[in-house]
Every structure is written in C-alpha cells, then in structure tokens.
Amino acid sequence: GKVKLTSPDEKINLEIISDADYAVVYLANYFLGEKSFKDRGYSQKHQAIAIEPQNLPNGVNLDIGSEQLYTFDHPFNRKIKYKFEIK
C-alpha cells in the first residue's frame, strides 16, 4: 500500500510505500502538555502523527487474517520504504 502526507504549504512531502495492505494512523489525540519538544514547547493535541503499515487490525479474530499468524516456518517479514521530500 501507499500513504502520502503533504504539509499545508505543500513544501514537505512524506510517502510511505509498503507491502502491507493496511496502515494504522495515530494523531496524538492525548497530548496534554506533559512533554517538551526541542524548539516546539510543550506537547499539544494533534501535534504529531505516527503511521504503521501492518496487517488488518484484528484480522485474526475476524477469521480473515490467518496469514498474520507467524511461526518458525512462516516468519514475519515486512518491506517499508520512506520517501521524504522538502521543496
């Protein structure tokens, strides 16, 4: 799959290409000023983002994710490419 993020001014792009079919996105909903970022002050809601290419969340329990069960004979292997561009 592919995920692309672009800054509001369109000067920064991040493209994530993976062999994973899904991506989970976290948006820092619970930042409440408890952390200090270098040159950014204390944390604020939605100040950060995390993207995790992965299998279908809960796919094993939905009986559609048996390929998510890893063993010695079926090891976990993931390919992820990050492309970062500043214009």
PDB file of N, CA and C in Angstrom:
ATOM      1  N   GLY A   1       0.825  -1.173   0.000  1.00  0.00           N
ATOM      2  CA  GLY A   1       0.000   0.000   0.000  1.00  0.00           C
ATOM      3  C   GLY A   1       0.874   1.243   0.000  1.00  0.00           C
ATOM      4  N   LYS A   2       0.214   2.366  -0.151  1.00  0.00           N
ATOM      5  CA  LYS A   2       0.923   3.643  -0.195  1.00  0.00           C
ATOM      6  C   LYS A   2       0.156   4.679   0.620  1.00  0.00           C
ATOM      7  N   VAL A   3       0.913   5.468   1.394  1.00  0.00           N
ATOM      8  CA  VAL A   3       0.361   6.578   2.151  1.00  0.00           C
ATOM      9  C   VAL A   3       1.187   7.801   1.806  1.00  0.00           C
ATOM     10  N   LYS A   4       0.527   8.932   1.560  1.00  0.00           N
ATOM     11  CA  LYS A   4       1.259  10.159   1.263  1.00  0.00           C
ATOM     12  C   LYS A   4       0.717  11.282   2.126  1.00  0.00           C
ATOM     13  N   LEU A   5       1.645  11.986   2.778  1.00  0.00           N
ATOM     14  CA  LEU A   5       1.311  13.149   3.590  1.00  0.00           C
ATOM     15  C   LEU A   5       1.955  14.372   2.972  1.00  0.00           C
ATOM     16  N   THR A   6       1.227  15.471   2.954  1.00  0.00           N
ATOM     17  CA  THR A   6       1.752  16.732   2.434  1.00  0.00           C
ATOM     18  C   THR A   6       1.442  17.830   3.441  1.00  0.00           C
ATOM     19  N   SER A   7       2.424  18.683   3.725  1.00  0.00           N
ATOM     20  CA  SER A   7       2.208  19.785   4.655  1.00  0.00           C
ATOM     21  C   SER A   7       1.204  20.782   4.063  1.00  0.00           C
ATOM     22  N   PRO A   8       0.550  21.569   4.913  1.00  0.00           N
ATOM     23  CA  PRO A   8      -0.442  22.533   4.409  1.00  0.00           C
ATOM     24  C   PRO A   8       0.122  23.499   3.359  1.00  0.00           C
ATOM     25  N   ASP A   9       1.400  23.861   3.468  1.00  0.00           N
ATOM     26  CA  ASP A   9       2.002  24.767   2.483  1.00  0.00           C
ATOM     27  C   ASP A   9       2.581  24.022   1.277  1.00  0.00           C
ATOM     28  N   GLU A  10       2.419  22.689   1.266  1.00  0.00           N
ATOM     29  CA  GLU A  10       2.860  21.812   0.179  1.00  0.00           C
ATOM     30  C   GLU A  10       4.373  21.816  -0.046  1.00  0.00           C
ATOM     31  N   LYS A  11       5.142  22.196   0.981  1.00  0.00           N
ATOM     32  CA  LYS A  11       6.598  22.221   0.863  1.00  0.00           C
ATOM     33  C   LYS A  11       7.263  20.958   1.393  1.00  0.00           C
ATOM     34  N   ILE A  12       6.532  20.157   2.154  1.00  0.00           N
ATOM     35  CA  ILE A  12       7.088  18.937   2.717  1.00  0.00           C
ATOM     36  C   ILE A  12       6.175  17.770   2.341  1.00  0.00           C
ATOM     37  N   ASN A  13       6.763  16.708   1.809  1.00  0.00           N
ATOM     38  CA  ASN A  13       6.020  15.502   1.457  1.00  0.00           C
ATOM     39  C   ASN A  13       6.667  14.293   2.107  1.00  0.00           C
ATOM     40  N   LEU A  14       5.840  13.381   2.561  1.00  0.00           N
ATOM     41  CA  LEU A  14       6.301  12.091   3.052  1.00  0.00           C
ATOM     42  C   LEU A  14       5.470  11.026   2.360  1.00  0.00           C
ATOM     43  N   GLU A  15       6.139  10.077   1.726  1.00  0.00           N
ATOM     44  CA  GLU A  15       5.460   8.975   1.076  1.00  0.00           C
ATOM     45  C   GLU A  15       5.960   7.681   1.707  1.00  0.00           C
ATOM     46  N   ILE A  16       5.034   6.836   2.115  1.00  0.00           N
ATOM     47  CA  ILE A  16       5.366   5.546   2.711  1.00  0.00           C
ATOM     48  C   ILE A  16       4.810   4.469   1.795  1.00  0.00           C
ATOM     49  N   ILE A  17       5.696   3.608   1.314  1.00  0.00           N
ATOM     50  CA  ILE A  17       5.304   2.515   0.429  1.00  0.00           C
ATOM     51  C   ILE A  17       5.640   1.213   1.150  1.00  0.00           C
ATOM     52  N   SER A  18       4.676   0.310   1.217  1.00  0.00           N
ATOM     53  CA  SER A  18       4.878  -0.922   1.965  1.00  0.00           C
ATOM     54  C   SER A  18       4.175  -2.093   1.293  1.00  0.00           C
ATOM     55  N   ASP A  19       4.643  -3.286   1.623  1.00  0.00           N
ATOM     56  CA  ASP A  19       3.939  -4.476   1.157  1.00  0.00           C
ATOM     57  C   ASP A  19       2.752  -4.807   2.067  1.00  0.00           C
ATOM     58  N   ALA A  20       2.538  -4.008   3.112  1.00  0.00           N
ATOM     59  CA  ALA A  20       1.373  -4.172   3.983  1.00  0.00           C
ATOM     60  C   ALA A  20       0.138  -3.600   3.288  1.00  0.00           C
ATOM     61  N   ASP A  21      -0.978  -4.267   3.473  1.00  0.00           N
ATOM     62  CA  ASP A  21      -2.219  -3.809   2.837  1.00  0.00           C
ATOM     63  C   ASP A  21      -2.924  -2.702   3.604  1.00  0.00           C
ATOM     64  N   TYR A  22      -2.562  -2.498   4.862  1.00  0.00           N
ATOM     65  CA  TYR A  22      -3.258  -1.540   5.713  1.00  0.00           C
ATOM     66  C   TYR A  22      -2.244  -0.650   6.425  1.00  0.00           C
ATOM     67  N   ALA A  23      -2.731   0.466   6.937  1.00  0.00           N
ATOM     68  CA  ALA A  23      -1.910   1.345   7.772  1.00  0.00           C
ATOM     69  C   ALA A  23      -2.783   1.867   8.902  1.00  0.00           C
ATOM     70  N   VAL A  24      -2.222   1.885  10.090  1.00  0.00           N
ATOM     71  CA  VAL A  24      -2.902   2.462  11.238  1.00  0.00           C
ATOM     72  C   VAL A  24      -2.285   3.829  11.476  1.00  0.00           C
ATOM     73  N   VAL A  25      -3.131   4.826  11.693  1.00  0.00           N
ATOM     74  CA  VAL A  25      -2.685   6.208  11.869  1.00  0.00           C
ATOM     75  C   VAL A  25      -3.032   6.669  13.281  1.00  0.00           C
ATOM     76  N   TYR A  26      -2.029   7.189  13.982  1.00  0.00           N
ATOM     77  CA  TYR A  26      -2.215   7.763  15.316  1.00  0.00           C
ATOM     78  C   TYR A  26      -1.992   9.267  15.210  1.00  0.00           C
ATOM     79  N   LEU A  27      -2.866  10.063  15.838  1.00  0.00           N
ATOM     80  CA  LEU A  27      -2.803  11.516  15.681  1.00  0.00           C
ATOM     81  C   LEU A  27      -2.506  12.277  16.967  1.00  0.00           C
ATOM     82  N   ALA A  28      -1.931  11.651  17.954  1.00  0.00           N
ATOM     83  CA  ALA A  28      -1.553  12.316  19.205  1.00  0.00           C
ATOM     84  C   ALA A  28      -2.746  13.020  19.846  1.00  0.00           C
ATOM     85  N   ASN A  29      -3.875  12.331  19.904  1.00  0.00           N
ATOM     86  CA  ASN A  29      -5.092  12.919  20.479  1.00  0.00           C
ATOM     87  C   ASN A  29      -4.955  13.272  21.946  1.00  0.00           C
ATOM     88  N   TYR A  30      -4.030  12.605  22.648  1.00  0.00           N
ATOM     89  CA  TYR A  30      -3.958  12.778  24.092  1.00  0.00           C
ATOM     90  C   TYR A  30      -2.714  13.526  24.555  1.00  0.00           C
ATOM     91  N   PHE A  31      -2.095  14.301  23.695  1.00  0.00           N
ATOM     92  CA  PHE A  31      -1.001  15.166  24.135  1.00  0.00           C
ATOM     93  C   PHE A  31      -1.618  16.300  24.955  1.00  0.00           C
ATOM     94  N   LEU A  32      -1.172  16.426  26.196  1.00  0.00           N
ATOM     95  CA  LEU A  32      -1.767  17.419  27.096  1.00  0.00           C
ATOM     96  C   LEU A  32      -0.709  18.282  27.776  1.00  0.00           C
ATOM     97  N   GLY A  33       0.388  18.562  27.082  1.00  0.00           N
ATOM     98  CA  GLY A  33       1.420  19.417  27.658  1.00  0.00           C
ATOM     99  C   GLY A  33       2.383  18.709  28.578  1.00  0.00           C
ATOM    100  N   GLU A  34       2.370  17.381  28.586  1.00  0.00           N
ATOM    101  CA  GLU A  34       3.227  16.630  29.507  1.00  0.00           C
ATOM    102  C   GLU A  34       4.645  16.426  28.995  1.00  0.00           C
ATOM    103  N   LYS A  35       4.880  16.679  27.721  1.00  0.00           N
ATOM    104  CA  LYS A  35       6.214  16.508  27.131  1.00  0.00           C
ATOM    105  C   LYS A  35       6.684  17.826  26.530  1.00  0.00           C
ATOM    106  N   SER A  36       7.988  18.031  26.540  1.00  0.00           N
ATOM    107  CA  SER A  36       8.561  19.214  25.924  1.00  0.00           C
ATOM    108  C   SER A  36       9.358  18.796  24.697  1.00  0.00           C
ATOM    109  N   PHE A  37       9.057  19.394  23.559  1.00  0.00           N
ATOM    110  CA  PHE A  37       9.769  19.109  22.325  1.00  0.00           C
ATOM    111  C   PHE A  37      10.803  20.197  22.076  1.00  0.00           C
ATOM    112  N   LYS A  38      11.968  19.808  21.607  1.00  0.00           N
ATOM    113  CA  LYS A  38      13.037  20.749  21.323  1.00  0.00           C
ATOM    114  C   LYS A  38      12.533  21.817  20.349  1.00  0.00           C
ATOM    115  N   ASP A  39      12.646  23.068  20.723  1.00  0.00           N
ATOM    116  CA  ASP A  39      12.264  24.225  19.905  1.00  0.00           C
ATOM    117  C   ASP A  39      10.776  24.265  19.545  1.00  0.00           C
ATOM    118  N   ARG A  40       9.930  23.484  20.222  1.00  0.00           N
ATOM    119  CA  ARG A  40       8.491  23.470  19.911  1.00  0.00           C
ATOM    120  C   ARG A  40       7.618  23.691  21.141  1.00  0.00           C
ATOM    121  N   GLY A  41       8.225  23.781  22.318  1.00  0.00           N
ATOM    122  CA  GLY A  41       7.432  23.951  23.527  1.00  0.00           C
ATOM    123  C   GLY A  41       6.796  22.644  23.969  1.00  0.00           C
ATOM    124  N   TYR A  42       5.777  22.781  24.815  1.00  0.00           N
ATOM    125  CA  TYR A  42       5.117  21.594  25.351  1.00  0.00           C
ATOM    126  C   TYR A  42       4.119  21.011  24.366  1.00  0.00           C
ATOM    127  N   SER A  43       3.912  19.709  24.493  1.00  0.00           N
ATOM    128  CA  SER A  43       3.059  18.980  23.553  1.00  0.00           C
ATOM    129  C   SER A  43       1.621  19.500  23.557  1.00  0.00           C
ATOM    130  N   GLN A  44       1.013  19.441  22.377  1.00  0.00           N
ATOM    131  CA  GLN A  44      -0.371  19.850  22.192  1.00  0.00           C
ATOM    132  C   GLN A  44      -1.102  18.771  21.409  1.00  0.00           C
ATOM    133  N   LYS A  45      -2.421  18.738  21.546  1.00  0.00           N
ATOM    134  CA  LYS A  45      -3.214  17.751  20.810  1.00  0.00           C
ATOM    135  C   LYS A  45      -2.919  17.844  19.316  1.00  0.00           C
ATOM    136  N   HIS A  46      -2.799  16.705  18.683  1.00  0.00           N
ATOM    137  CA  HIS A  46      -2.608  16.571  17.235  1.00  0.00           C
ATOM    138  C   HIS A  46      -1.300  17.186  16.730  1.00  0.00           C
ATOM    139  N   GLN A  47      -0.308  17.306  17.600  1.00  0.00           N
ATOM    140  CA  GLN A  47       0.970  17.890  17.213  1.00  0.00           C
ATOM    141  C   GLN A  47       1.887  16.879  16.521  1.00  0.00           C
ATOM    142  N   ALA A  48       1.544  15.624  16.557  1.00  0.00           N
ATOM    143  CA  ALA A  48       2.389  14.592  15.960  1.00  0.00           C
ATOM    144  C   ALA A  48       1.510  13.561  15.259  1.00  0.00           C
ATOM    145  N   ILE A  49       2.155  12.782  14.406  1.00  0.00           N
ATOM    146  CA  ILE A  49       1.447  11.719  13.700  1.00  0.00           C
ATOM    147  C   ILE A  49       2.356  10.506  13.605  1.00  0.00           C
ATOM    148  N   ALA A  50       1.775   9.327  13.706  1.00  0.00           N
ATOM    149  CA  ALA A  50       2.513   8.077  13.528  1.00  0.00           C
ATOM    150  C   ALA A  50       1.709   7.220  12.553  1.00  0.00           C
ATOM    151  N   ILE A  51       2.411   6.612  11.610  1.00  0.00           N
ATOM    152  CA  ILE A  51       1.770   5.750  10.622  1.00  0.00           C
ATOM    153  C   ILE A  51       2.456   4.399  10.670  1.00  0.00           C
ATOM    154  N   GLU A  52       1.677   3.344  10.877  1.00  0.00           N
ATOM    155  CA  GLU A  52       2.223   2.000  10.993  1.00  0.00           C
ATOM    156  C   GLU A  52       1.645   1.098   9.913  1.00  0.00           C
ATOM    157  N   PRO A  53       2.413   0.824   8.845  1.00  0.00           N
ATOM    158  CA  PRO A  53       1.953  -0.172   7.863  1.00  0.00           C
ATOM    159  C   PRO A  53       1.869  -1.541   8.549  1.00  0.00           C
ATOM    160  N   GLN A  54       0.758  -2.230   8.374  1.00  0.00           N
ATOM    161  CA  GLN A  54       0.590  -3.513   9.049  1.00  0.00           C
ATOM    162  C   GLN A  54      -0.515  -4.334   8.400  1.00  0.00           C
ATOM    163  N   ASN A  55      -0.758  -5.491   8.985  1.00  0.00           N
ATOM    164  CA  ASN A  55      -1.858  -6.337   8.555  1.00  0.00           C
ATOM    165  C   ASN A  55      -3.176  -5.734   9.031  1.00  0.00           C
ATOM    166  N   LEU A  56      -4.273  -6.297   8.580  1.00  0.00           N
ATOM    167  CA  LEU A  56      -5.585  -5.838   9.005  1.00  0.00           C
ATOM    168  C   LEU A  56      -5.689  -5.939  10.522  1.00  0.00           C
ATOM    169  N   PRO A  57      -5.915  -4.832  11.211  1.00  0.00           N
ATOM    170  CA  PRO A  57      -6.064  -4.907  12.662  1.00  0.00           C
ATOM    171  C   PRO A  57      -7.215  -5.849  13.027  1.00  0.00           C
ATOM    172  N   ASN A  58      -6.963  -6.736  13.951  1.00  0.00           N
ATOM    173  CA  ASN A  58      -7.940  -7.705  14.433  1.00  0.00           C
ATOM    174  C   ASN A  58      -8.344  -8.723  13.368  1.00  0.00           C
ATOM    175  N   GLY A  59      -7.607  -8.823  12.269  1.00  0.00           N
ATOM    176  CA  GLY A  59      -7.940  -9.756  11.194  1.00  0.00           C
ATOM    177  C   GLY A  59      -7.989 -11.206  11.645  1.00  0.00           C
ATOM    178  N   VAL A  60      -7.125 -11.586  12.575  1.00  0.00           N
ATOM    179  CA  VAL A  60      -7.106 -12.965  13.073  1.00  0.00           C
ATOM    180  C   VAL A  60      -8.437 -13.295  13.741  1.00  0.00           C
ATOM    181  N   ASN A  61      -8.959 -12.376  14.534  1.00  0.00           N
ATOM    182  CA  ASN A  61     -10.221 -12.621  15.241  1.00  0.00           C
ATOM    183  C   ASN A  61     -11.441 -12.518  14.335  1.00  0.00           C
ATOM    184  N   LEU A  62     -11.267 -11.953  13.155  1.00  0.00           N
ATOM    185  CA  LEU A  62     -12.367 -11.859  12.197  1.00  0.00           C
ATOM    186  C   LEU A  62     -12.340 -13.018  11.199  1.00  0.00           C
ATOM    187  N   ASP A  63     -11.451 -13.964  11.421  1.00  0.00           N
ATOM    188  CA  ASP A  63     -11.283 -15.140  10.555  1.00  0.00           C
ATOM    189  C   ASP A  63     -10.916 -14.766   9.121  1.00  0.00           C
ATOM    190  N   ILE A  64     -10.244 -13.632   8.939  1.00  0.00           N
ATOM    191  CA  ILE A  64      -9.771 -13.254   7.600  1.00  0.00           C
ATOM    192  C   ILE A  64      -8.294 -12.883   7.630  1.00  0.00           C
ATOM    193  N   GLY A  65      -7.627 -13.220   8.724  1.00  0.00           N
ATOM    194  CA  GLY A  65      -6.233 -12.844   8.847  1.00  0.00           C
ATOM    195  C   GLY A  65      -5.328 -13.994   9.243  1.00  0.00           C
ATOM    196  N   SER A  66      -5.606 -15.195   8.755  1.00  0.00           N
ATOM    197  CA  SER A  66      -4.777 -16.334   9.163  1.00  0.00           C
ATOM    198  C   SER A  66      -3.325 -16.169   8.722  1.00  0.00           C
ATOM    199  N   GLU A  67      -3.062 -15.377   7.668  1.00  0.00           N
ATOM    200  CA  GLU A  67      -1.679 -15.150   7.239  1.00  0.00           C
ATOM    201  C   GLU A  67      -0.910 -14.311   8.258  1.00  0.00           C
ATOM    202  N   GLN A  68      -1.602 -13.767   9.237  1.00  0.00           N
ATOM    203  CA  GLN A  68      -0.960 -12.961  10.276  1.00  0.00           C
ATOM    204  C   GLN A  68      -0.366 -13.813  11.388  1.00  0.00           C
ATOM    205  N   LEU A  69      -0.601 -15.088  11.361  1.00  0.00           N
ATOM    206  CA  LEU A  69      -0.033 -15.972  12.381  1.00  0.00           C
ATOM    207  C   LEU A  69       1.354 -16.401  11.931  1.00  0.00           C
ATOM    208  N   TYR A  70       2.364 -15.976  12.694  1.00  0.00           N
ATOM    209  CA  TYR A  70       3.746 -16.234  12.306  1.00  0.00           C
ATOM    210  C   TYR A  70       4.335 -17.358  13.136  1.00  0.00           C
ATOM    211  N   THR A  71       5.117 -18.192  12.468  1.00  0.00           N
ATOM    212  CA  THR A  71       5.763 -19.326  13.114  1.00  0.00           C
ATOM    213  C   THR A  71       7.208 -19.385  12.618  1.00  0.00           C
ATOM    214  N   PHE A  72       7.929 -20.354  13.087  1.00  0.00           N
ATOM    215  CA  PHE A  72       9.295 -20.564  12.624  1.00  0.00           C
ATOM    216  C   PHE A  72       9.308 -20.799  11.112  1.00  0.00           C
ATOM    217  N   ASP A  73       8.333 -21.527  10.618  1.00  0.00           N
ATOM    218  CA  ASP A  73       8.249 -21.829   9.186  1.00  0.00           C
ATOM    219  C   ASP A  73       7.608 -20.707   8.375  1.00  0.00           C
ATOM    220  N   HIS A  74       6.916 -19.790   9.037  1.00  0.00           N
ATOM    221  CA  HIS A  74       6.272 -18.642   8.383  1.00  0.00           C
ATOM    222  C   HIS A  74       6.643 -17.370   9.157  1.00  0.00           C
ATOM    223  N   PRO A  75       7.905 -16.915   9.023  1.00  0.00           N
ATOM    224  CA  PRO A  75       8.374 -15.765   9.812  1.00  0.00           C
ATOM    225  C   PRO A  75       7.788 -14.440   9.330  1.00  0.00           C
ATOM    226  N   PHE A  76       7.774 -13.484  10.234  1.00  0.00           N
ATOM    227  CA  PHE A  76       7.319 -12.136   9.903  1.00  0.00           C
ATOM    228  C   PHE A  76       8.365 -11.459   9.025  1.00  0.00           C
ATOM    229  N   ASN A  77       7.925 -10.813   7.962  1.00  0.00           N
ATOM    230  CA  ASN A  77       8.816 -10.062   7.074  1.00  0.00           C
ATOM    231  C   ASN A  77       8.009  -8.909   6.498  1.00  0.00           C
ATOM    232  N   ARG A  78       8.544  -7.705   6.600  1.00  0.00           N
ATOM    233  CA  ARG A  78       7.821  -6.530   6.119  1.00  0.00           C
ATOM    234  C   ARG A  78       8.791  -5.638   5.358  1.00  0.00           C
ATOM    235  N   LYS A  79       8.364  -5.086   4.228  1.00  0.00           N
ATOM    236  CA  LYS A  79       9.150  -4.129   3.465  1.00  0.00           C
ATOM    237  C   LYS A  79       8.451  -2.778   3.544  1.00  0.00           C
ATOM    238  N   ILE A  80       9.221  -1.759   3.942  1.00  0.00           N
ATOM    239  CA  ILE A  80       8.690  -0.400   4.047  1.00  0.00           C
ATOM    240  C   ILE A  80       9.731   0.559   3.478  1.00  0.00           C
ATOM    241  N   LYS A  81       9.283   1.466   2.619  1.00  0.00           N
ATOM    242  CA  LYS A  81      10.160   2.475   2.036  1.00  0.00           C
ATOM    243  C   LYS A  81       9.591   3.850   2.392  1.00  0.00           C
ATOM    244  N   TYR A  82      10.460   4.717   2.918  1.00  0.00           N
ATOM    245  CA  TYR A  82      10.074   6.077   3.279  1.00  0.00           C
ATOM    246  C   TYR A  82      10.721   7.048   2.299  1.00  0.00           C
ATOM    247  N   LYS A  83       9.942   7.902   1.693  1.00  0.00           N
ATOM    248  CA  LYS A  83      10.467   8.915   0.782  1.00  0.00           C
ATOM    249  C   LYS A  83      10.073  10.277   1.330  1.00  0.00           C
ATOM    250  N   PHE A  84      11.087  11.059   1.700  1.00  0.00           N
ATOM    251  CA  PHE A  84      10.878  12.359   2.342  1.00  0.00           C
ATOM    252  C   PHE A  84      11.389  13.431   1.396  1.00  0.00           C
ATOM    253  N   GLU A  85      10.576  14.434   1.125  1.00  0.00           N
ATOM    254  CA  GLU A  85      10.941  15.480   0.169  1.00  0.00           C
ATOM    255  C   GLU A  85      10.643  16.866   0.751  1.00  0.00           C
ATOM    256  N   ILE A  86      11.611  17.751   0.638  1.00  0.00           N
ATOM    257  CA  ILE A  86      11.438  19.150   1.029  1.00  0.00           C
ATOM    258  C   ILE A  86      11.635  20.003  -0.219  1.00  0.00           C
ATOM    259  N   LYS A  87      10.644  20.823  -0.531  1.00  0.00           N
ATOM    260  CA  LYS A  87      10.715  21.671  -1.724  1.00  0.00           C
ATOM    261  C   LYS A  87      11.227  23.046  -1.396  1.00  0.00           C
TER     262      LYS A  87
END
